[in-house]
Amino acid sequence: MSDKTPVTGQDIQVRGISVEKRLHFLKLRWVAFALSGLIIAGGIVAFFTTGGFKLGIDFLGGARVEMQIASEDADLISLREMLLEEWADSEVTTIGALEEKNFLITITGEEGASTNDIAMIESKVAERFGVENIEVRGSTLVGPKMGEAFARRALILVLIVAGMILAYVALRFDFFYGAGAIIAVFHDILIMLTFCLVLDIRIDIAIIAALLTILGYSINDTIVVFDRVRENHKLNPDEDYEYTMDKSIGQSLSRTIITSVTTLLVAIAIAIWGGSVLRNFGIMLIIGVLSGTYSSIFTASPVTFTLKKLLDKKIKLGDKEGKKKLKGQKA
Amino acid sequence: MSKKMRFGILLIVLVLCGWVLFPTINWYFIIPNQVIEGFPEDQRDLLMIGEDELYAQTQEVRNRIEYLKETRKKALSLGLDLSGGVYISAQVDENDLRRLLLERFDYDERRVDSIFNEEFTLATDRALDVLRNRMDQFGVASPVIRKTFGDRISIELPGLDNPQMIRDALSRVGRLEFMLVDETTMEKLSRARVPMQQGYVVNREDVPEDFDIPDDSAWMAYWESDETGRPFVKGWYVLKDRVEMDGTAIRNATPDTDQRMGGFVINFQLTPEGTDIFQELTGQNIGTRLAIVLDGKVQSAPNINSEIVGSGVITGNFTFDETVFLARVLKAGSLPVQLEIMEEKIIGPTLGADSIRAGGMAFIIGAIAVVIFMIIYYRGAGIISFVALTLNIVFLLAFLALMRATLTLPGIAGIALTVGMAVDANTIIYERIREEMRRSRSFKHALDNGYQNARSTIWDANLTTLIAAFALSSYGTKEIQGFGITLSFGIISNIFAALFVTRLIFDWLIDSFKLKKVSI
């Protein structure tokens, strides 16, 4: 692969990345599968050691109050102590710089929270730090029934989207591509969930939105490669399939990288400047874009190829003869 | 298609965008800065004036309010997370409803079970009517009350930051009252040549200032709902102050068709206590109208034609929807159900302003970074993709304004992400052109082939993403919906910008400036 130095054509200079030699993406597939497997296995271990996903109040039910306390003594420790007296499942974090004294108080509970809880938090804090020092910037209350409904809908939604995409890809390409695309997508979702566990991010609606966005992004990335495979396969139907795939991934590599760069730039901007509401959303997007880029190269096509090969052997379809003949000639 | 025609199409699309976006620009940037003598500093405060207080305003103010309302309707609205306000999701209290139904059906559990779901939906609709009827009391300019998935009621009150009032409004059930129309005064008004329609005063400002009404009577507004369920004042009645009967007297009410005369009517049955009161009331007041008043608002004022014992029929020039509505109103008093708050969000004004700033910042920095990257990497073609990107955002905003969508913080994130993904289509095309350039001698040829080959890829890639975006926009949460909708429209305008606009610019540059190639 030549780098960014200009490649001289006949009479015009063409800049950019161009893959001249064959890169053996598919040969690496078992390494790639192992790497993905390892990360996901790490996620499963983390799942059991950390006690599962931490859900946000959107799903669990609970209350959240954001307030600014303009008092010298207001800090995380004193607030935590004070709230623990009343609610076992309470959590206090700061938003923005510490000096701004912006606190986010969250209480969750199996039996759910009510509007009384919010009023009680407000009055307890006011009692301690003086009512004149307190500005309640916002609050959220989610009843337990509501949370359940959200979680169920989110799960159904992911499955429906996956099914629709599978159907679309199977229709436009064939079933194996559809399977490859879906596995790549689930791979990305699993990686993102793993990072949720590792980074101790609570799963709330924003995270679901990030998961679904990456679902779309990853599919987009994968389809661009598949499209190239289909095109190249149509041009040279007798070519060794592994070679066609390697070539197609190589040809779309520059696009894959550039798109992930531009999307990453935005995701990073959202994570850094998007404020407290969008921070975790941005972080999940960054992880998802990286994973999506990786999976479109090392998961989607390799899975499709592996499946095709497996079924080739079983039902003796495809171009086994051609493959043998062509093996070694190319590269 | 000739280049002129393509330019024409682009121009028409841009003019349409400008036309669609003007109210938004007007509402957020021009109107707040306009100073007009005698109007509040921010004219938009005029919208806080209640419907039934409008008659006291001058014609000028009324015209202005009409204009502001029109503009607001067409402007892109900000979600609660940006504008600040209160959001509440409530549901009819199942236990409460079950208890009421059991009482009514003599504790026949099986019967109640079989009708429970149906009754639950009906109770939700009644609660919606009652709440909508109270919309103007919430003290905010544009409350939104909707039914959402699973028979839930969502209430959005932009600009409000004290939820106590709305909690109270939710805990109270509808107060249904029956009051007699003061026919003597109405007769006098008619003789004073005050314009009337179907027996009610059309405009209260038409009433002479020295016109006195008796002490035991009062003006009361007659309300109707527009197509969005928003109540507006249709006219005025003078009613006797005495409440003759309240909603508990009604046992049941159902919409029906009139067998003999055709048209739509409402059948109603009274409780035993109600029967006695109603018989006396109707017997003594034949020929007088009886106003049905819900939470202090006249809903209808049918004429008492005869003495009514036990059950009766309300006839009138009703549409079917009106009869359904009135039947629900009558039942609201008889089957008062409590609402249970499922979710509540309060966004203070500073939090909303911070969110706008943060979202805007993330968007601007992200977009600038992407543009810089594209220009460094693709030179001249990068500038073309910048133009396409700008147009893309204009199309997207126009789309959103046209669909009356609401811009939320996740929505801004969706727009920002569209920026990152929008250049993807350009990247696919440009990379393809570069590839073709390595093969072909002519730039024009490479350009043709590049677009040709990229087209199916762009369609396939975007349509699959669109599936995900549509799914997001169908999710029952406001925030995610906003995100999904912006993403969906982003993808659509992206396809147009990438395949149509950039190509046009390339062709125009090459043909008009006789360029051999554009740096890419």
PDB file of N, CA, C and O in Angstrom, chain A residues 237-266:
ATOM      1  N   PRO A 237     -16.281 -13.310 -12.657  1.00  0.00           N
ATOM      2  CA  PRO A 237     -16.966 -14.345 -11.874  1.00  0.00           C
ATOM      3  C   PRO A 237     -16.091 -15.561 -11.593  1.00  0.00           C
ATOM      4  O   PRO A 237     -16.363 -16.314 -10.652  1.00  0.00           O
ATOM      5  N   ASP A 238     -15.060 -15.775 -12.414  1.00  0.00           N
ATOM      6  CA  ASP A 238     -14.261 -16.982 -12.236  1.00  0.00           C
ATOM      7  C   ASP A 238     -13.124 -16.799 -11.249  1.00  0.00           C
ATOM      8  O   ASP A 238     -12.429 -17.752 -10.890  1.00  0.00           O
ATOM      9  N   GLU A 239     -12.925 -15.565 -10.815  1.00  0.00           N
ATOM     10  CA  GLU A 239     -11.809 -15.272  -9.935  1.00  0.00           C
ATOM     11  C   GLU A 239     -11.990 -15.967  -8.588  1.00  0.00           C
ATOM     12  O   GLU A 239     -13.118 -16.159  -8.125  1.00  0.00           O
ATOM     13  N   ASP A 240     -10.897 -16.314  -7.971  1.00  0.00           N
ATOM     14  CA  ASP A 240     -10.929 -16.883  -6.622  1.00  0.00           C
ATOM     15  C   ASP A 240     -11.659 -15.913  -5.689  1.00  0.00           C
ATOM     16  O   ASP A 240     -11.345 -14.728  -5.647  1.00  0.00           O
ATOM     17  N   TYR A 241     -12.631 -16.452  -4.959  1.00  0.00           N
ATOM     18  CA  TYR A 241     -13.483 -15.582  -4.160  1.00  0.00           C
ATOM     19  C   TYR A 241     -12.711 -14.843  -3.071  1.00  0.00           C
ATOM     20  O   TYR A 241     -12.964 -13.676  -2.780  1.00  0.00           O
ATOM     21  N   GLU A 242     -11.751 -15.542  -2.505  1.00  0.00           N
ATOM     22  CA  GLU A 242     -10.948 -14.911  -1.443  1.00  0.00           C
ATOM     23  C   GLU A 242     -10.188 -13.724  -2.021  1.00  0.00           C
ATOM     24  O   GLU A 242     -10.095 -12.664  -1.405  1.00  0.00           O
ATOM     25  N   TYR A 243      -9.700 -13.908  -3.233  1.00  0.00           N
ATOM     26  CA  TYR A 243      -8.959 -12.835  -3.887  1.00  0.00           C
ATOM     27  C   TYR A 243      -9.876 -11.644  -4.164  1.00  0.00           C
ATOM     28  O   TYR A 243      -9.528 -10.493  -3.875  1.00  0.00           O
ATOM     29  N   THR A 244     -11.079 -11.937  -4.680  1.00  0.00           N
ATOM     30  CA  THR A 244     -12.042 -10.868  -4.975  1.00  0.00           C
ATOM     31  C   THR A 244     -12.343 -10.056  -3.713  1.00  0.00           C
ATOM     32  O   THR A 244     -12.358  -8.830  -3.732  1.00  0.00           O
ATOM     33  N   MET A 245     -12.545 -10.783  -2.624  1.00  0.00           N
ATOM     34  CA  MET A 245     -12.881 -10.079  -1.385  1.00  0.00           C
ATOM     35  C   MET A 245     -11.720  -9.230  -0.887  1.00  0.00           C
ATOM     36  O   MET A 245     -11.903  -8.074  -0.520  1.00  0.00           O
ATOM     37  N   ASP A 246     -10.537  -9.803  -0.887  1.00  0.00           N
ATOM     38  CA  ASP A 246      -9.360  -9.046  -0.453  1.00  0.00           C
ATOM     39  C   ASP A 246      -9.204  -7.775  -1.274  1.00  0.00           C
ATOM     40  O   ASP A 246      -8.968  -6.689  -0.751  1.00  0.00           O
ATOM     41  N   LYS A 247      -9.357  -7.947  -2.596  1.00  0.00           N
ATOM     42  CA  LYS A 247      -9.191  -6.812  -3.495  1.00  0.00           C
ATOM     43  C   LYS A 247     -10.232  -5.731  -3.190  1.00  0.00           C
ATOM     44  O   LYS A 247      -9.912  -4.541  -3.102  1.00  0.00           O
ATOM     45  N   SER A 248     -11.482  -6.176  -2.977  1.00  0.00           N
ATOM     46  CA  SER A 248     -12.569  -5.213  -2.747  1.00  0.00           C
ATOM     47  C   SER A 248     -12.379  -4.467  -1.432  1.00  0.00           C
ATOM     48  O   SER A 248     -12.588  -3.251  -1.366  1.00  0.00           O
ATOM     49  N   ILE A 249     -11.969  -5.190  -0.411  1.00  0.00           N
ATOM     50  CA  ILE A 249     -11.731  -4.516   0.871  1.00  0.00           C
ATOM     51  C   ILE A 249     -10.615  -3.498   0.700  1.00  0.00           C
ATOM     52  O   ILE A 249     -10.707  -2.354   1.166  1.00  0.00           O
ATOM     53  N   GLY A 250      -9.570  -3.882  -0.026  1.00  0.00           N
ATOM     54  CA  GLY A 250      -8.446  -2.981  -0.278  1.00  0.00           C
ATOM     55  C   GLY A 250      -8.881  -1.749  -1.045  1.00  0.00           C
ATOM     56  O   GLY A 250      -8.516  -0.626  -0.697  1.00  0.00           O
ATOM     57  N   GLN A 251      -9.738  -1.959  -2.049  1.00  0.00           N
ATOM     58  CA  GLN A 251     -10.168  -0.816  -2.863  1.00  0.00           C
ATOM     59  C   GLN A 251     -11.025   0.159  -2.072  1.00  0.00           C
ATOM     60  O   GLN A 251     -10.983   1.356  -2.314  1.00  0.00           O
ATOM     61  N   SER A 252     -11.813  -0.355  -1.155  1.00  0.00           N
ATOM     62  CA  SER A 252     -12.663   0.580  -0.404  1.00  0.00           C
ATOM     63  C   SER A 252     -12.008   1.026   0.897  1.00  0.00           C
ATOM     64  O   SER A 252     -12.607   1.753   1.677  1.00  0.00           O
ATOM     65  N   LEU A 253     -10.761   0.582   1.108  1.00  0.00           N
ATOM     66  CA  LEU A 253     -10.102   0.884   2.380  1.00  0.00           C
ATOM     67  C   LEU A 253      -9.974   2.389   2.635  1.00  0.00           C
ATOM     68  O   LEU A 253     -10.242   2.865   3.732  1.00  0.00           O
ATOM     69  N   SER A 254      -9.554   3.132   1.588  1.00  0.00           N
ATOM     70  CA  SER A 254      -9.342   4.568   1.811  1.00  0.00           C
ATOM     71  C   SER A 254     -10.652   5.239   2.209  1.00  0.00           C
ATOM     72  O   SER A 254     -10.696   6.055   3.131  1.00  0.00           O
ATOM     73  N   ARG A 255     -11.746   4.841   1.538  1.00  0.00           N
ATOM     74  CA  ARG A 255     -13.050   5.414   1.883  1.00  0.00           C
ATOM     75  C   ARG A 255     -13.430   5.035   3.313  1.00  0.00           C
ATOM     76  O   ARG A 255     -13.896   5.878   4.088  1.00  0.00           O
ATOM     77  N   THR A 256     -13.212   3.783   3.667  1.00  0.00           N
ATOM     78  CA  THR A 256     -13.568   3.328   5.011  1.00  0.00           C
ATOM     79  C   THR A 256     -12.854   4.173   6.056  1.00  0.00           C
ATOM     80  O   THR A 256     -13.450   4.621   7.041  1.00  0.00           O
ATOM     81  N   ILE A 257     -11.560   4.406   5.816  1.00  0.00           N
ATOM     82  CA  ILE A 257     -10.776   5.142   6.804  1.00  0.00           C
ATOM     83  C   ILE A 257     -11.208   6.604   6.863  1.00  0.00           C
ATOM     84  O   ILE A 257     -11.415   7.161   7.945  1.00  0.00           O
ATOM     85  N   ILE A 258     -11.392   7.223   5.684  1.00  0.00           N
ATOM     86  CA  ILE A 258     -11.728   8.647   5.673  1.00  0.00           C
ATOM     87  C   ILE A 258     -13.084   8.900   6.329  1.00  0.00           C
ATOM     88  O   ILE A 258     -13.244   9.825   7.128  1.00  0.00           O
ATOM     89  N   THR A 259     -14.042   8.033   6.010  1.00  0.00           N
ATOM     90  CA  THR A 259     -15.363   8.230   6.627  1.00  0.00           C
ATOM     91  C   THR A 259     -15.296   8.050   8.131  1.00  0.00           C
ATOM     92  O   THR A 259     -15.931   8.790   8.887  1.00  0.00           O
ATOM     93  N   SER A 260     -14.505   7.073   8.578  1.00  0.00           N
ATOM     94  CA  SER A 260     -14.443   6.914  10.030  1.00  0.00           C
ATOM     95  C   SER A 260     -13.740   8.115  10.653  1.00  0.00           C
ATOM     96  O   SER A 260     -14.099   8.532  11.753  1.00  0.00           O
ATOM     97  N   VAL A 261     -12.791   8.717   9.928  1.00  0.00           N
ATOM     98  CA  VAL A 261     -12.135   9.918  10.466  1.00  0.00           C
ATOM     99  C   VAL A 261     -13.136  11.068  10.595  1.00  0.00           C
ATOM    100  O   VAL A 261     -13.252  11.688  11.653  1.00  0.00           O
ATOM    101  N   THR A 262     -13.912  11.317   9.527  1.00  0.00           N
ATOM    102  CA  THR A 262     -14.831  12.462   9.612  1.00  0.00           C
ATOM    103  C   THR A 262     -15.911  12.216  10.674  1.00  0.00           C
ATOM    104  O   THR A 262     -16.268  13.124  11.422  1.00  0.00           O
ATOM    105  N   THR A 263     -16.406  10.980  10.729  1.00  0.00           N
ATOM    106  CA  THR A 263     -17.437  10.701  11.743  1.00  0.00           C
ATOM    107  C   THR A 263     -16.844  10.784  13.142  1.00  0.00           C
ATOM    108  O   THR A 263     -17.477  11.285  14.074  1.00  0.00           O
ATOM    109  N   LEU A 264     -15.602  10.305  13.271  1.00  0.00           N
ATOM    110  CA  LEU A 264     -14.934  10.379  14.573  1.00  0.00           C
ATOM    111  C   LEU A 264     -14.751  11.822  15.020  1.00  0.00           C
ATOM    112  O   LEU A 264     -14.932  12.139  16.198  1.00  0.00           O
ATOM    113  N   LEU A 265     -14.378  12.693  14.063  1.00  0.00           N
ATOM    114  CA  LEU A 265     -14.197  14.110  14.412  1.00  0.00           C
ATOM    115  C   LEU A 265     -15.464  14.654  15.070  1.00  0.00           C
ATOM    116  O   LEU A 265     -15.409  15.326  16.103  1.00  0.00           O
ATOM    117  N   VAL A 266     -16.606  14.328  14.477  1.00  0.00           N
ATOM    118  CA  VAL A 266     -17.875  14.816  15.038  1.00  0.00           C
ATOM    119  C   VAL A 266     -18.158  14.150  16.387  1.00  0.00           C
ATOM    120  O   VAL A 266     -18.556  14.817  17.349  1.00  0.00           O
TER     121      VAL A 266
END
